[in-house]
């Protein structure tokens, strides 16, 4: 057993401070365990979100030593042993209290996406026929756990606060899930361009780096969507290039 | 429907008021499915949940959803699913619910697909199904080991797009009646600690389970038995509370993840259980009556796993959960377990690494990251973990209405479908089958009730005063200390094996904790204060825990999930009897109730099934 120091943001949006706590560390402990320990032993009003404690629900997001992480999947023994561990709330969202942030903008973004619309059924019993490779393609995006870590790291939201104009990488992933869905027929290209604000993304790939589900957000979701938008919205030069590429 | 500042109250006790035809408490699979249905019936619908939308337990479900789609074998029809469910539940199920469930599950699964859920496919493009314990055929529609995520996202988006109003991070602490009917619910916003009164013509409880009251559990902080306790307080009956499901396979090491679930899908995909002597011990634990249903030896089990399911029988690891959990418990107890108190679950020697990563991706990730174990190379260490409440609110099978007019219940908080033991995969199907029925029932009920029932504001203000009580005290214990003690108490005395003495101890211990809770204290402000939240949750936990202990004490026998070391056999008098729990004037009582009698044709079907095995 050893002790470690945790430096944790305590307070509200306007007013807060970093408070240090000492925690006994046992084998295999994750950052969320330490937060719970602090709650139980030292600060019962420390606000933290969590549910599954197994990387499945995306509730426990925060910044650990400045990196957006799921606190339930961050092993303490993986963090530099010679420094205190700093835990702060996701910076891209307003703080409600301590490590809990107001993530309602994400729910608004999700709601704005045109709903799933299936093609008519393939079989007389009203069901569909499609193949595992098609499921796998969409599952890359459907496995998103809505932890909002990618939203947190994206400079368009984090530094420029464009929550109204840009749905962010998480919801471009959601759109990609629909777009690759084997039986969905809705066209979301105008939506992605106009409401979704996909143009704000300048492909820095920071989102891909932090995704705990290892979704290749930029390359597999955003870039193909950008191409779709361009295709659809008739950029003559782009079309020409594509035609040349296709025929050449 | 309406939202306004009417109602009111004075000083610190002000609250806002929101009004709907139907209020659904809980946004897991059951609550969302109910909300979608009630909305489709034309009701104005609100859904309240303690966490953010999409984070309820349903999101964590791994293995799959059971429905007799008959893709692998055309013989798998609802009758077989019905029979398996009744058999798994040892006949203590409400046969009407088991029948509705088996008949409607396929419709609900196809409906999920029509709403955008994606399930893994067969080579010819249909829904692929995976074998699970107690199911005669491969019956679980699934997507890898993330079935719950797929389900909750689908339902969540459907509900939001249908225009259901969602009130997130809001916890309901009290229900109110107008005369004998349901009239409203008081909640607080977790963010601010302010209060909100929901007035409604019908209320659906879809609050899930209560496993947080045990030390070793797969359940999150949300599972504090709120719905069970709220229903009792409103005058409804609980049924079958003693049948707490201990899932056979929870993680055991490191301590940080003790109890975290290891999906039954591992065994469904061929995983085997061994003790430290290398023995595949499940062969020794098959109940005599079922032995013919399972492989005689490892060779036969292997052929079955490799795909020849017509000529071979299933591996013994796929017997019902109560049997597997007790077997593991016994192996460990008798000294054949690992130093950490588990046994080995091995998939690495059965399937290649690619297959394991594709079919069990989150298990792979969970073990690698949290335990440092690569399950494609090494066995996992597992032991039973508290998992699921089969007991719950007694409801009408058709509409899910409780004995209190206007109060409905669906999903894990409701009782009847599972009897003495739930089959894996039968919960996710339960949620959509009975969620749909509850939503329908509640909407019909709301349409029948003319005006919104009245809520007595004096009662609301009294409830608020009580809720704020612990802030007033300048000294007292921390709620976390009390919660911790309760969890030890339940684990030690109301666990996988029980005794009359231990159960009495638990009941006495709960009473003492209740007294200490009344004197305990909360520090800090009302804004997002987990200490206060835990103080409030503890009231529910104590009530629900007491209901479990009392049910278990009353049932002086062992059957299904209830194992009494002091009466280890099934007693014939209890064969067709359930225990009901009731609360009146603050006193909890139990009484036996006969299970509804099955019509002759169904009975012979089930009996036939018993004979054949
Ligand atoms: C790790 C894990 C894996 C599982 N795998 C499977 C599987 O493969 N197959 C299967 O069939 N079953 C599985 N189960 C069981 C199944 O997931 C649950 O039984 C089921 O999801 C419960 O759904 P529900 O809708 O009843 O409740 P939940 O999904 O738990 O939702 C409960 C809701 O009620 C809300 N709530 C509770 N109390 C209050 C209150 N006081 N005020 C306001 N809101 C409240 C919560 O916030 C939440 O939104 C698994 C369970 C776990 C824990
Ligand atoms: S790639 Fe685009 S979405 Fe991702 S972080 Fe960069 S700007 Fe944001
Ligand atoms: S895409 Fe990845 S990082 Fe973004 S919300 Fe989903 S899981 Fe989290
Ligand atoms: S608590 Fe669910 S992802 Fe961390």
mmCIF file of N, CA and C in Angstrom, chain B residues 200-312:
data_model
loop_
_atom_site.group_PDB
_atom_site.id
_atom_site.type_symbol
_atom_site.label_atom_id
_atom_site.label_comp_id
_atom_site.label_asym_id
_atom_site.label_seq_id
_atom_site.Cartn_x
_atom_site.Cartn_y
_atom_site.Cartn_z
ATOM 1 N N UNK B 200 -49.526 13.775 -12.352
ATOM 2 C CA UNK B 200 -49.825 12.899 -13.485
ATOM 3 C C UNK B 200 -51.059 12.071 -13.198
ATOM 4 N N UNK B 201 -51.693 11.608 -14.276
ATOM 5 C CA UNK B 201 -52.871 10.755 -14.123
ATOM 6 C C UNK B 201 -52.474 9.293 -13.938
ATOM 7 N N UNK B 202 -51.322 8.957 -14.455
ATOM 8 C CA UNK B 202 -50.823 7.592 -14.277
ATOM 9 C C UNK B 202 -49.305 7.653 -14.151
ATOM 10 N N UNK B 203 -48.770 6.770 -13.328
ATOM 11 C CA UNK B 203 -47.322 6.744 -13.111
ATOM 12 C C UNK B 203 -46.795 5.335 -13.383
ATOM 13 N N UNK B 204 -45.719 5.267 -14.163
ATOM 14 C CA UNK B 204 -45.081 3.968 -14.428
ATOM 15 C C UNK B 204 -43.752 3.922 -13.689
ATOM 16 N N UNK B 205 -43.583 2.944 -12.824
ATOM 17 C CA UNK B 205 -42.292 2.728 -12.174
ATOM 18 C C UNK B 205 -41.447 1.848 -13.088
ATOM 19 N N UNK B 206 -40.269 2.337 -13.434
ATOM 20 C CA UNK B 206 -39.349 1.524 -14.251
ATOM 21 C C UNK B 206 -37.948 1.781 -13.729
ATOM 22 N N UNK B 207 -37.820 1.618 -12.424
ATOM 23 C CA UNK B 207 -36.620 2.066 -11.716
ATOM 24 C C UNK B 207 -35.527 1.014 -11.601
ATOM 25 N N UNK B 208 -35.761 -0.184 -12.126
ATOM 26 C CA UNK B 208 -34.701 -1.190 -12.085
ATOM 27 C C UNK B 208 -34.570 -1.845 -10.717
ATOM 28 N N UNK B 209 -33.345 -2.223 -10.332
ATOM 29 C CA UNK B 209 -33.137 -3.106 -9.195
ATOM 30 C C UNK B 209 -32.593 -2.476 -7.933
ATOM 31 N N UNK B 210 -31.940 -3.307 -7.102
ATOM 32 C CA UNK B 210 -31.557 -2.889 -5.759
ATOM 33 C C UNK B 210 -30.209 -3.455 -5.312
ATOM 34 N N UNK B 211 -29.410 -3.918 -6.267
ATOM 35 C CA UNK B 211 -28.188 -4.650 -5.919
ATOM 36 C C UNK B 211 -27.113 -3.852 -5.222
ATOM 37 N N UNK B 212 -27.249 -2.542 -5.186
ATOM 38 C CA UNK B 212 -26.236 -1.727 -4.514
ATOM 39 C C UNK B 212 -26.220 -1.987 -3.008
ATOM 40 N N UNK B 213 -27.262 -2.631 -2.498
ATOM 41 C CA UNK B 213 -27.308 -2.922 -1.067
ATOM 42 C C UNK B 213 -26.392 -4.087 -0.692
ATOM 43 N N UNK B 214 -25.805 -4.746 -1.672
ATOM 44 C CA UNK B 214 -24.845 -5.825 -1.381
ATOM 45 C C UNK B 214 -23.433 -5.325 -1.650
ATOM 46 N N UNK B 215 -22.491 -5.874 -0.920
ATOM 47 C CA UNK B 215 -21.113 -5.413 -1.055
ATOM 48 C C UNK B 215 -20.543 -5.786 -2.420
ATOM 49 N N UNK B 216 -20.772 -7.040 -2.800
ATOM 50 C CA UNK B 216 -20.227 -7.492 -4.077
ATOM 51 C C UNK B 216 -21.353 -7.530 -5.085
ATOM 52 N N UNK B 217 -21.293 -6.638 -6.050
ATOM 53 C CA UNK B 217 -22.433 -6.470 -6.945
ATOM 54 C C UNK B 217 -21.994 -5.992 -8.316
ATOM 55 N N UNK B 218 -22.807 -6.308 -9.306
ATOM 56 C CA UNK B 218 -22.556 -5.801 -10.658
ATOM 57 C C UNK B 218 -23.324 -4.492 -10.863
ATOM 58 N N UNK B 219 -24.015 -4.041 -9.841
ATOM 59 C CA UNK B 219 -24.917 -2.897 -9.996
ATOM 60 C C UNK B 219 -24.256 -1.575 -9.616
ATOM 61 N N UNK B 220 -24.774 -0.485 -10.173
ATOM 62 C CA UNK B 220 -24.185 0.833 -9.937
ATOM 63 C C UNK B 220 -24.875 1.533 -8.771
ATOM 64 N N UNK B 221 -24.492 2.765 -8.531
ATOM 65 C CA UNK B 221 -25.076 3.550 -7.427
ATOM 66 C C UNK B 221 -26.572 3.735 -7.606
ATOM 67 N N UNK B 222 -27.057 3.607 -8.859
ATOM 68 C CA UNK B 222 -28.472 3.862 -9.100
ATOM 69 C C UNK B 222 -29.378 2.797 -8.501
ATOM 70 N N UNK B 223 -28.819 1.579 -8.317
ATOM 71 C CA UNK B 223 -29.687 0.457 -7.951
ATOM 72 C C UNK B 223 -29.937 0.368 -6.452
ATOM 73 N N UNK B 224 -30.695 1.325 -5.961
ATOM 74 C CA UNK B 224 -30.960 1.410 -4.532
ATOM 75 C C UNK B 224 -32.403 1.025 -4.205
ATOM 76 N N UNK B 225 -33.066 0.342 -5.127
ATOM 77 C CA UNK B 225 -34.400 -0.179 -4.819
ATOM 78 C C UNK B 225 -35.458 0.892 -4.626
ATOM 79 N N UNK B 226 -35.284 2.029 -5.296
ATOM 80 C CA UNK B 226 -36.213 3.144 -5.097
ATOM 81 C C UNK B 226 -37.648 2.759 -5.448
ATOM 82 N N UNK B 227 -37.809 2.152 -6.606
ATOM 83 C CA UNK B 227 -39.155 1.822 -7.071
ATOM 84 C C UNK B 227 -39.840 0.821 -6.158
ATOM 85 N N UNK B 228 -39.073 -0.150 -5.665
ATOM 86 C CA UNK B 228 -39.642 -1.146 -4.758
ATOM 87 C C UNK B 228 -40.179 -0.450 -3.508
ATOM 88 N N UNK B 229 -39.347 0.445 -2.957
ATOM 89 C CA UNK B 229 -39.730 1.119 -1.715
ATOM 90 C C UNK B 229 -40.871 2.114 -1.947
ATOM 91 N N UNK B 230 -40.811 2.835 -3.061
ATOM 92 C CA UNK B 230 -41.884 3.791 -3.369
ATOM 93 C C UNK B 230 -43.218 3.062 -3.516
ATOM 94 N N UNK B 231 -43.188 1.908 -4.168
ATOM 95 C CA UNK B 231 -44.411 1.142 -4.384
ATOM 96 C C UNK B 231 -44.974 0.651 -3.053
ATOM 97 N N UNK B 232 -44.092 0.126 -2.211
ATOM 98 C CA UNK B 232 -44.546 -0.342 -0.892
ATOM 99 C C UNK B 232 -45.216 0.797 -0.133
ATOM 100 N N UNK B 233 -44.535 1.957 -0.138
ATOM 101 C CA UNK B 233 -45.067 3.099 0.611
ATOM 102 C C UNK B 233 -46.410 3.550 0.057
ATOM 103 N N UNK B 234 -46.613 3.346 -1.238
ATOM 104 C CA UNK B 234 -47.878 3.755 -1.847
ATOM 105 C C UNK B 234 -48.973 2.720 -1.598
ATOM 106 N N UNK B 235 -48.600 1.600 -1.000
ATOM 107 C CA UNK B 235 -49.613 0.594 -0.669
ATOM 108 C C UNK B 235 -49.642 -0.599 -1.609
ATOM 109 N N UNK B 236 -48.711 -0.652 -2.555
ATOM 110 C CA UNK B 236 -48.669 -1.803 -3.472
ATOM 111 C C UNK B 236 -47.950 -2.976 -2.807
ATOM 112 N N UNK B 237 -48.157 -4.175 -3.329
ATOM 113 C CA UNK B 237 -47.503 -5.365 -2.798
ATOM 114 C C UNK B 237 -46.252 -5.698 -3.598
ATOM 115 N N UNK B 238 -45.257 -6.224 -2.885
ATOM 116 C CA UNK B 238 -44.083 -6.774 -3.572
ATOM 117 C C UNK B 238 -44.169 -8.292 -3.514
ATOM 118 N N UNK B 239 -43.573 -8.922 -4.502
ATOM 119 C CA UNK B 239 -43.697 -10.366 -4.650
ATOM 120 C C UNK B 239 -42.342 -10.995 -4.950
ATOM 121 N N UNK B 240 -42.056 -12.109 -4.311
ATOM 122 C CA UNK B 240 -40.844 -12.881 -4.656
ATOM 123 C C UNK B 240 -39.539 -12.183 -4.343
ATOM 124 N N UNK B 241 -39.520 -11.326 -3.332
ATOM 125 C CA UNK B 241 -38.320 -10.523 -3.061
ATOM 126 C C UNK B 241 -37.113 -11.363 -2.656
ATOM 127 N N UNK B 242 -37.370 -12.569 -2.119
ATOM 128 C CA UNK B 242 -36.247 -13.404 -1.667
ATOM 129 C C UNK B 242 -35.393 -13.896 -2.831
ATOM 130 N N UNK B 243 -35.949 -13.856 -4.035
ATOM 131 C CA UNK B 243 -35.212 -14.409 -5.174
ATOM 132 C C UNK B 243 -34.269 -13.387 -5.811
ATOM 133 N N UNK B 244 -33.232 -13.069 -5.071
ATOM 134 C CA UNK B 244 -32.212 -12.158 -5.592
ATOM 135 C C UNK B 244 -31.281 -12.991 -6.467
ATOM 136 N N UNK B 245 -31.000 -12.492 -7.644
ATOM 137 C CA UNK B 245 -30.119 -13.273 -8.507
ATOM 138 C C UNK B 245 -28.656 -12.931 -8.290
ATOM 139 N N UNK B 246 -27.892 -13.964 -7.944
ATOM 140 C CA UNK B 246 -26.443 -13.803 -7.911
ATOM 141 C C UNK B 246 -25.913 -14.369 -9.217
ATOM 142 N N UNK B 247 -25.331 -13.493 -9.993
ATOM 143 C CA UNK B 247 -24.783 -13.936 -11.277
ATOM 144 C C UNK B 247 -23.534 -14.749 -10.981
ATOM 145 N N UNK B 248 -23.384 -15.902 -11.647
ATOM 146 C CA UNK B 248 -22.252 -16.767 -11.304
ATOM 147 C C UNK B 248 -20.893 -16.119 -11.541
ATOM 148 N N UNK B 249 -20.819 -15.268 -12.549
ATOM 149 C CA UNK B 249 -19.488 -14.798 -12.916
ATOM 150 C C UNK B 249 -19.323 -13.284 -12.808
ATOM 151 N N UNK B 250 -18.747 -12.884 -11.680
ATOM 152 C CA UNK B 250 -18.293 -11.506 -11.520
ATOM 153 C C UNK B 250 -16.777 -11.538 -11.441
ATOM 154 N N UNK B 251 -16.141 -10.408 -11.705
ATOM 155 C CA UNK B 251 -14.678 -10.370 -11.567
ATOM 156 C C UNK B 251 -14.326 -10.449 -10.074
ATOM 157 N N UNK B 252 -13.149 -10.975 -9.756
ATOM 158 C CA UNK B 252 -12.756 -11.014 -8.349
ATOM 159 C C UNK B 252 -11.473 -10.243 -8.050
ATOM 160 N N UNK B 253 -10.669 -10.033 -9.050
ATOM 161 C CA UNK B 253 -9.374 -9.394 -8.796
ATOM 162 C C UNK B 253 -9.018 -8.467 -9.929
ATOM 163 N N UNK B 254 -8.448 -7.303 -9.658
ATOM 164 C CA UNK B 254 -8.111 -6.710 -8.354
ATOM 165 C C UNK B 254 -9.352 -6.217 -7.595
ATOM 166 N N UNK B 255 -9.164 -5.813 -6.318
ATOM 167 C CA UNK B 255 -10.300 -5.443 -5.480
ATOM 168 C C UNK B 255 -11.167 -4.357 -6.108
ATOM 169 N N UNK B 256 -10.551 -3.494 -6.861
ATOM 170 C CA UNK B 256 -11.255 -2.392 -7.499
ATOM 171 C C UNK B 256 -12.433 -2.857 -8.359
ATOM 172 N N UNK B 257 -12.313 -4.027 -8.954
ATOM 173 C CA UNK B 257 -13.362 -4.466 -9.884
ATOM 174 C C UNK B 257 -14.157 -5.635 -9.338
ATOM 175 N N UNK B 258 -13.962 -5.961 -8.065
ATOM 176 C CA UNK B 258 -14.682 -7.081 -7.466
ATOM 177 C C UNK B 258 -16.188 -6.912 -7.716
ATOM 178 N N UNK B 259 -16.797 -7.901 -8.364
ATOM 179 C CA UNK B 259 -18.233 -7.827 -8.609
ATOM 180 C C UNK B 259 -18.607 -7.403 -10.016
ATOM 181 N N UNK B 260 -17.704 -6.729 -10.719
ATOM 182 C CA UNK B 260 -18.013 -6.291 -12.084
ATOM 183 C C UNK B 260 -18.368 -7.506 -12.945
ATOM 184 N N UNK B 261 -19.407 -7.349 -13.750
ATOM 185 C CA UNK B 261 -19.950 -8.514 -14.441
ATOM 186 C C UNK B 261 -19.065 -9.070 -15.549
ATOM 187 N N UNK B 262 -19.025 -10.398 -15.621
ATOM 188 C CA UNK B 262 -18.442 -11.100 -16.765
ATOM 189 C C UNK B 262 -19.621 -11.790 -17.460
ATOM 190 N N UNK B 263 -19.916 -11.362 -18.663
ATOM 191 C CA UNK B 263 -21.160 -11.819 -19.291
ATOM 192 C C UNK B 263 -21.236 -13.334 -19.436
ATOM 193 N N UNK B 264 -22.456 -13.828 -19.315
ATOM 194 C CA UNK B 264 -22.718 -15.246 -19.557
ATOM 195 C C UNK B 264 -22.390 -15.594 -21.006
ATOM 196 N N UNK B 265 -22.307 -14.563 -21.846
ATOM 197 C CA UNK B 265 -21.914 -14.763 -23.237
ATOM 198 C C UNK B 265 -20.592 -15.510 -23.352
ATOM 199 N N UNK B 266 -19.713 -15.372 -22.352
ATOM 200 C CA UNK B 266 -18.439 -16.089 -22.389
ATOM 201 C C UNK B 266 -18.702 -17.594 -22.399
ATOM 202 N N UNK B 267 -19.634 -18.021 -21.528
ATOM 203 C CA UNK B 267 -19.983 -19.446 -21.521
ATOM 204 C C UNK B 267 -20.804 -19.813 -22.753
ATOM 205 N N UNK B 268 -21.654 -18.871 -23.187
ATOM 206 C CA UNK B 268 -22.443 -19.108 -24.396
ATOM 207 C C UNK B 268 -21.554 -19.355 -25.602
ATOM 208 N N UNK B 269 -20.398 -18.697 -25.613
ATOM 209 C CA UNK B 269 -19.472 -18.854 -26.737
ATOM 210 C C UNK B 269 -18.526 -20.039 -26.528
ATOM 211 N N UNK B 270 -18.722 -20.807 -25.451
ATOM 212 C CA UNK B 270 -17.927 -22.011 -25.256
ATOM 213 C C UNK B 270 -17.017 -22.000 -24.045
ATOM 214 N N UNK B 271 -17.001 -20.919 -23.277
ATOM 215 C CA UNK B 271 -16.129 -20.831 -22.105
ATOM 216 C C UNK B 271 -16.434 -21.915 -21.081
ATOM 217 N N UNK B 272 -15.397 -22.441 -20.424
ATOM 218 C CA UNK B 272 -15.592 -23.508 -19.441
ATOM 219 C C UNK B 272 -15.107 -23.062 -18.063
ATOM 220 N N UNK B 273 -15.704 -23.672 -17.034
ATOM 221 C CA UNK B 273 -15.341 -23.357 -15.656
ATOM 222 C C UNK B 273 -14.493 -24.486 -15.092
ATOM 223 N N UNK B 274 -13.390 -24.116 -14.448
ATOM 224 C CA UNK B 274 -12.541 -25.132 -13.803
ATOM 225 C C UNK B 274 -12.134 -24.653 -12.421
ATOM 226 N N UNK B 275 -11.934 -25.619 -11.520
ATOM 227 C CA UNK B 275 -11.402 -25.241 -10.209
ATOM 228 C C UNK B 275 -9.875 -25.287 -10.257
ATOM 229 N N UNK B 276 -9.243 -25.043 -9.113
ATOM 230 C CA UNK B 276 -7.778 -24.964 -9.139
ATOM 231 C C UNK B 276 -7.143 -26.334 -9.354
ATOM 232 N N UNK B 277 -7.964 -27.393 -9.240
ATOM 233 C CA UNK B 277 -7.395 -28.717 -9.542
ATOM 234 C C UNK B 277 -7.577 -29.070 -11.020
ATOM 235 N N UNK B 278 -8.040 -28.110 -11.787
ATOM 236 C CA UNK B 278 -8.196 -28.335 -13.218
ATOM 237 C C UNK B 278 -9.467 -29.083 -13.578
ATOM 238 N N UNK B 279 -10.307 -29.312 -12.602
ATOM 239 C CA UNK B 279 -11.500 -30.117 -12.834
ATOM 240 C C UNK B 279 -12.635 -29.261 -13.395
ATOM 241 N N UNK B 280 -13.318 -29.785 -14.414
ATOM 242 C CA UNK B 280 -14.452 -29.061 -14.980
ATOM 243 C C UNK B 280 -15.683 -29.426 -14.137
ATOM 244 N N UNK B 281 -15.817 -28.719 -13.031
ATOM 245 C CA UNK B 281 -16.690 -29.181 -11.954
ATOM 246 C C UNK B 281 -18.180 -29.116 -12.251
ATOM 247 N N UNK B 282 -18.600 -28.360 -13.257
ATOM 248 C CA UNK B 282 -20.042 -28.225 -13.472
ATOM 249 C C UNK B 282 -20.728 -29.555 -13.791
ATOM 250 N N UNK B 283 -19.943 -30.514 -14.292
ATOM 251 C CA UNK B 283 -20.556 -31.835 -14.536
ATOM 252 C C UNK B 283 -21.115 -32.442 -13.242
ATOM 253 N N UNK B 284 -20.506 -32.059 -12.110
ATOM 254 C CA UNK B 284 -20.916 -32.642 -10.825
ATOM 255 C C UNK B 284 -22.151 -31.976 -10.225
ATOM 256 N N UNK B 285 -22.577 -30.887 -10.803
ATOM 257 C CA UNK B 285 -23.624 -30.122 -10.133
ATOM 258 C C UNK B 285 -24.967 -30.114 -10.867
ATOM 259 N N UNK B 286 -25.060 -30.849 -11.969
ATOM 260 C CA UNK B 286 -26.319 -30.823 -12.715
ATOM 261 C C UNK B 286 -27.429 -31.462 -11.887
ATOM 262 N N UNK B 287 -28.559 -30.775 -11.729
ATOM 263 C CA UNK B 287 -29.664 -31.380 -10.987
ATOM 264 C C UNK B 287 -30.102 -32.659 -11.708
ATOM 265 N N UNK B 288 -30.438 -33.674 -10.925
ATOM 266 C CA UNK B 288 -30.754 -34.980 -11.504
ATOM 267 C C UNK B 288 -31.836 -34.871 -12.585
ATOM 268 N N UNK B 289 -32.840 -34.063 -12.333
ATOM 269 C CA UNK B 289 -33.967 -33.987 -13.262
ATOM 270 C C UNK B 289 -33.552 -33.414 -14.622
ATOM 271 N N UNK B 290 -32.471 -32.681 -14.656
ATOM 272 C CA UNK B 290 -32.083 -32.023 -15.900
ATOM 273 C C UNK B 290 -30.883 -32.684 -16.578
ATOM 274 N N UNK B 291 -30.348 -33.696 -15.942
ATOM 275 C CA UNK B 291 -29.083 -34.239 -16.418
ATOM 276 C C UNK B 291 -29.123 -34.648 -17.895
ATOM 277 N N UNK B 292 -30.237 -35.193 -18.300
ATOM 278 C CA UNK B 292 -30.311 -35.667 -19.690
ATOM 279 C C UNK B 292 -30.309 -34.551 -20.725
ATOM 280 N N UNK B 293 -30.472 -33.345 -20.251
ATOM 281 C CA UNK B 293 -30.476 -32.208 -21.161
ATOM 282 C C UNK B 293 -29.063 -31.727 -21.490
ATOM 283 N N UNK B 294 -28.101 -32.220 -20.742
ATOM 284 C CA UNK B 294 -26.744 -31.689 -20.847
ATOM 285 C C UNK B 294 -25.750 -32.763 -21.273
ATOM 286 N N UNK B 295 -24.656 -32.341 -21.824
ATOM 287 C CA UNK B 295 -23.640 -33.274 -22.318
ATOM 288 C C UNK B 295 -23.183 -34.207 -21.202
ATOM 289 N N UNK B 296 -22.880 -35.447 -21.580
ATOM 290 C CA UNK B 296 -22.452 -36.425 -20.579
ATOM 291 C C UNK B 296 -20.980 -36.237 -20.225
ATOM 292 N N UNK B 297 -20.213 -35.745 -21.166
ATOM 293 C CA UNK B 297 -18.785 -35.581 -20.901
ATOM 294 C C UNK B 297 -18.221 -34.433 -21.739
ATOM 295 N N UNK B 298 -16.943 -34.171 -21.539
ATOM 296 C CA UNK B 298 -16.320 -33.035 -22.214
ATOM 297 C C UNK B 298 -16.353 -33.193 -23.733
ATOM 298 N N UNK B 299 -16.194 -34.437 -24.192
ATOM 299 C CA UNK B 299 -16.155 -34.651 -25.636
ATOM 300 C C UNK B 299 -17.469 -34.215 -26.280
ATOM 301 N N UNK B 300 -18.576 -34.624 -25.667
ATOM 302 C CA UNK B 300 -19.877 -34.250 -26.229
ATOM 303 C C UNK B 300 -20.085 -32.729 -26.165
ATOM 304 N N UNK B 301 -19.689 -32.154 -25.041
ATOM 305 C CA UNK B 301 -19.839 -30.698 -24.889
ATOM 306 C C UNK B 301 -19.037 -29.973 -25.974
ATOM 307 N N UNK B 302 -17.843 -30.493 -26.255
ATOM 308 C CA UNK B 302 -16.997 -29.854 -27.273
ATOM 309 C C UNK B 302 -17.640 -29.911 -28.651
ATOM 310 N N UNK B 303 -18.216 -31.068 -28.972
ATOM 311 C CA UNK B 303 -18.854 -31.187 -30.292
ATOM 312 C C UNK B 303 -20.005 -30.195 -30.412
ATOM 313 N N UNK B 304 -20.718 -30.025 -29.339
ATOM 314 C CA UNK B 304 -21.834 -29.074 -29.341
ATOM 315 C C UNK B 304 -21.317 -27.660 -29.595
ATOM 316 N N UNK B 305 -20.247 -27.306 -28.884
ATOM 317 C CA UNK B 305 -19.690 -25.956 -29.053
ATOM 318 C C UNK B 305 -19.197 -25.768 -30.490
ATOM 319 N N UNK B 306 -18.649 -26.859 -31.066
ATOM 320 C CA UNK B 306 -18.134 -26.733 -32.436
ATOM 321 C C UNK B 306 -19.255 -26.605 -33.451
ATOM 322 N N UNK B 307 -20.489 -26.844 -33.037
ATOM 323 C CA UNK B 307 -21.590 -26.556 -33.958
ATOM 324 C C UNK B 307 -22.567 -27.681 -34.225
ATOM 325 N N UNK B 308 -22.230 -28.917 -33.824
ATOM 326 C CA UNK B 308 -23.195 -29.983 -34.066
ATOM 327 C C UNK B 308 -24.182 -30.066 -32.898
ATOM 328 N N UNK B 309 -25.235 -29.270 -33.014
ATOM 329 C CA UNK B 309 -26.149 -29.136 -31.879
ATOM 330 C C UNK B 309 -27.336 -30.076 -31.982
ATOM 331 N N UNK B 310 -27.400 -30.811 -33.095
ATOM 332 C CA UNK B 310 -28.508 -31.742 -33.243
ATOM 333 C C UNK B 310 -28.171 -33.059 -32.553
ATOM 334 N N UNK B 311 -26.917 -33.504 -32.685
ATOM 335 C CA UNK B 311 -26.543 -34.803 -32.134
ATOM 336 C C UNK B 311 -25.909 -34.732 -30.751
ATOM 337 N N UNK B 312 -25.625 -33.529 -30.294
ATOM 338 C CA UNK B 312 -24.961 -33.411 -28.999
ATOM 339 C C UNK B 312 -25.738 -32.478 -28.091
#
